[in-house]
Amino acid sequence: QVHLVESGGGLVQAGGSLRLSCAASGNIASIDHMGWYRQAPGKQRDLVATITSGGSTNYADSVKGRFTISRDNAKNTVYLQMNSLKPEDTAVYHCNAYAISYGGSSRWNDYWGQGTQVTVSS
């Protein structure tokens, strides 16, 4: 019912920047918080940043001061501006949205995008 599509991943040198976007589509009634998570090979999926519908943000300590999460509620889109990238930022980045869709027996659920690869070379 809610489909998340990420874009903006790629290969970048250490110290560089990338901007990830994630657009939600479908029969959306409401989106509460949104966020970005990442998973490196052999590792757990970890929180990167979250943002509430009102704009309050939360960041992992490892990205504070370097990454900025934002959202455009009118476009149902969340962004992650990543600056001063480090090799340890290399991971698949997944978009998340806590949302509810119209119709039927819809319930609030966490929805996930397919992930976009971010690779930071040293």
PDB file of N, CA and C in Angstrom, residues 1-4 6 22 24-25 27-28 30-31 33-35 37 45 94-102 106-114:
ATOM      1  N   GLN A   1       0.821  -1.221   0.000  1.00  0.00           N
ATOM      2  CA  GLN A   1       0.000   0.000   0.000  1.00  0.00           C
ATOM      3  C   GLN A   1       0.848   1.260   0.000  1.00  0.00           C
ATOM      4  N   VAL A   2       2.011   1.209   0.628  1.00  0.00           N
ATOM      5  CA  VAL A   2       2.950   2.321   0.627  1.00  0.00           C
ATOM      6  C   VAL A   2       4.260   1.821   0.041  1.00  0.00           C
ATOM      7  N   HIS A   3       4.722   2.504  -0.970  1.00  0.00           N
ATOM      8  CA  HIS A   3       5.915   2.112  -1.687  1.00  0.00           C
ATOM      9  C   HIS A   3       6.967   3.198  -1.531  1.00  0.00           C
ATOM     10  N   LEU A   4       8.151   2.814  -1.106  1.00  0.00           N
ATOM     11  CA  LEU A   4       9.248   3.750  -0.920  1.00  0.00           C
ATOM     12  C   LEU A   4      10.319   3.487  -1.966  1.00  0.00           C
ATOM     13  N   GLU A   6      14.081   4.829  -3.184  1.00  0.00           N
ATOM     14  CA  GLU A   6      15.264   5.616  -2.867  1.00  0.00           C
ATOM     15  C   GLU A   6      16.044   5.948  -4.129  1.00  0.00           C
ATOM     16  N   CYS A  22      14.134   9.747  -0.812  1.00  0.00           N
ATOM     17  CA  CYS A  22      13.205   8.631  -0.720  1.00  0.00           C
ATOM     18  C   CYS A  22      11.798   9.180  -0.829  1.00  0.00           C
ATOM     19  N   ALA A  24       7.769   8.426  -1.009  1.00  0.00           N
ATOM     20  CA  ALA A  24       6.708   7.480  -0.698  1.00  0.00           C
ATOM     21  C   ALA A  24       5.546   7.685  -1.649  1.00  0.00           C
ATOM     22  N   SER A  25       4.991   6.588  -2.109  1.00  0.00           N
ATOM     23  CA  SER A  25       3.841   6.649  -2.992  1.00  0.00           C
ATOM     24  C   SER A  25       2.860   5.551  -2.620  1.00  0.00           C
ATOM     25  N   ASN A  27      -1.404   4.464  -1.725  1.00  0.00           N
ATOM     26  CA  ASN A  27      -2.661   4.933  -1.134  1.00  0.00           C
ATOM     27  C   ASN A  27      -2.419   5.390   0.304  1.00  0.00           C
ATOM     28  N   ILE A  28      -1.676   6.480   0.436  1.00  0.00           N
ATOM     29  CA  ILE A  28      -1.199   6.943   1.734  1.00  0.00           C
ATOM     30  C   ILE A  28      -2.252   7.787   2.429  1.00  0.00           C
ATOM     31  N   SER A  30      -1.555   8.688   5.915  1.00  0.00           N
ATOM     32  CA  SER A  30      -0.716   9.533   6.751  1.00  0.00           C
ATOM     33  C   SER A  30       0.636   8.871   6.942  1.00  0.00           C
ATOM     34  N   ILE A  31       1.661   9.687   7.054  1.00  0.00           N
ATOM     35  CA  ILE A  31       3.000   9.238   7.395  1.00  0.00           C
ATOM     36  C   ILE A  31       3.413   9.934   8.678  1.00  0.00           C
ATOM     37  N   HIS A  33       6.620   9.194  11.488  1.00  0.00           N
ATOM     38  CA  HIS A  33       8.056   9.404  11.379  1.00  0.00           C
ATOM     39  C   HIS A  33       8.623   8.700  10.149  1.00  0.00           C
ATOM     40  N   MET A  34       9.742   9.208   9.677  1.00  0.00           N
ATOM     41  CA  MET A  34      10.484   8.617   8.584  1.00  0.00           C
ATOM     42  C   MET A  34      11.940   8.526   9.010  1.00  0.00           C
ATOM     43  N   GLY A  35      12.690   7.715   8.314  1.00  0.00           N
ATOM     44  CA  GLY A  35      14.077   7.586   8.709  1.00  0.00           C
ATOM     45  C   GLY A  35      14.935   6.893   7.682  1.00  0.00           C
ATOM     46  N   TYR A  37      18.173   4.021   7.581  1.00  0.00           N
ATOM     47  CA  TYR A  37      18.934   2.976   8.248  1.00  0.00           C
ATOM     48  C   TYR A  37      19.959   2.449   7.266  1.00  0.00           C
ATOM     49  N   ARG A  45      21.366  -4.038  10.753  1.00  0.00           N
ATOM     50  CA  ARG A  45      20.834  -2.804  10.206  1.00  0.00           C
ATOM     51  C   ARG A  45      20.731  -1.776  11.330  1.00  0.00           C
ATOM     52  N   HIS A  94      18.705   2.200   3.658  1.00  0.00           N
ATOM     53  CA  HIS A  94      17.292   1.897   3.496  1.00  0.00           C
ATOM     54  C   HIS A  94      16.439   3.020   4.059  1.00  0.00           C
ATOM     55  N   CYS A  95      15.453   3.405   3.308  1.00  0.00           N
ATOM     56  CA  CYS A  95      14.463   4.374   3.748  1.00  0.00           C
ATOM     57  C   CYS A  95      13.367   3.665   4.533  1.00  0.00           C
ATOM     58  N   ASN A  96      12.860   4.341   5.542  1.00  0.00           N
ATOM     59  CA  ASN A  96      11.787   3.805   6.376  1.00  0.00           C
ATOM     60  C   ASN A  96      10.710   4.854   6.579  1.00  0.00           C
ATOM     61  N   ALA A  97       9.461   4.401   6.594  1.00  0.00           N
ATOM     62  CA  ALA A  97       8.350   5.288   6.912  1.00  0.00           C
ATOM     63  C   ALA A  97       7.333   4.543   7.740  1.00  0.00           C
ATOM     64  N   TYR A  98       6.899   5.168   8.809  1.00  0.00           N
ATOM     65  CA  TYR A  98       5.808   4.632   9.622  1.00  0.00           C
ATOM     66  C   TYR A  98       4.539   5.293   9.123  1.00  0.00           C
ATOM     67  N   ALA A  99       3.687   4.495   8.484  1.00  0.00           N
ATOM     68  CA  ALA A  99       2.589   5.064   7.727  1.00  0.00           C
ATOM     69  C   ALA A  99       1.349   4.193   7.804  1.00  0.00           C
ATOM     70  N   ILE A 100       0.232   4.785   7.393  1.00  0.00           N
ATOM     71  CA  ILE A 100      -1.021   4.070   7.287  1.00  0.00           C
ATOM     72  C   ILE A 100      -1.640   4.409   5.945  1.00  0.00           C
ATOM     73  N   SER A 101      -2.240   3.418   5.312  1.00  0.00           N
ATOM     74  CA  SER A 101      -2.847   3.614   4.010  1.00  0.00           C
ATOM     75  C   SER A 101      -4.369   3.620   4.120  1.00  0.00           C
ATOM     76  N   TYR A 102      -5.013   4.127   3.076  1.00  0.00           N
ATOM     77  CA  TYR A 102      -6.469   4.168   3.034  1.00  0.00           C
ATOM     78  C   TYR A 102      -7.079   2.806   2.766  1.00  0.00           C
ATOM     79  N   SER A 106      -6.550  -1.409   6.866  1.00  0.00           N
ATOM     80  CA  SER A 106      -5.215  -0.826   6.931  1.00  0.00           C
ATOM     81  C   SER A 106      -4.822  -0.519   8.370  1.00  0.00           C
ATOM     82  N   ARG A 107      -3.552  -0.700   8.646  1.00  0.00           N
ATOM     83  CA  ARG A 107      -2.988  -0.429   9.958  1.00  0.00           C
ATOM     84  C   ARG A 107      -1.684   0.321   9.796  1.00  0.00           C
ATOM     85  N   TRP A 108      -1.283   0.978  10.875  1.00  0.00           N
ATOM     86  CA  TRP A 108       0.028   1.594  10.897  1.00  0.00           C
ATOM     87  C   TRP A 108       1.089   0.508  10.783  1.00  0.00           C
ATOM     88  N   ASN A 109       2.040   0.749   9.900  1.00  0.00           N
ATOM     89  CA  ASN A 109       3.121  -0.193   9.667  1.00  0.00           C
ATOM     90  C   ASN A 109       4.405   0.542   9.337  1.00  0.00           C
ATOM     91  N   ASP A 110       5.495  -0.121   9.598  1.00  0.00           N
ATOM     92  CA  ASP A 110       6.789   0.327   9.099  1.00  0.00           C
ATOM     93  C   ASP A 110       6.973  -0.192   7.678  1.00  0.00           C
ATOM     94  N   TYR A 111       7.219   0.731   6.763  1.00  0.00           N
ATOM     95  CA  TYR A 111       7.481   0.391   5.378  1.00  0.00           C
ATOM     96  C   TYR A 111       8.941   0.662   5.068  1.00  0.00           C
ATOM     97  N   TRP A 112       9.485  -0.133   4.166  1.00  0.00           N
ATOM     98  CA  TRP A 112      10.903  -0.058   3.842  1.00  0.00           C
ATOM     99  C   TRP A 112      11.126   0.032   2.348  1.00  0.00           C
ATOM    100  N   GLY A 113      12.100   0.833   1.976  1.00  0.00           N
ATOM    101  CA  GLY A 113      12.538   0.863   0.600  1.00  0.00           C
ATOM    102  C   GLY A 113      13.473  -0.287   0.295  1.00  0.00           C
ATOM    103  N   GLN A 114      13.828  -0.403  -0.965  1.00  0.00           N
ATOM    104  CA  GLN A 114      14.658  -1.523  -1.407  1.00  0.00           C
ATOM    105  C   GLN A 114      16.127  -1.350  -1.058  1.00  0.00           C
TER     106      GLN A 114
END
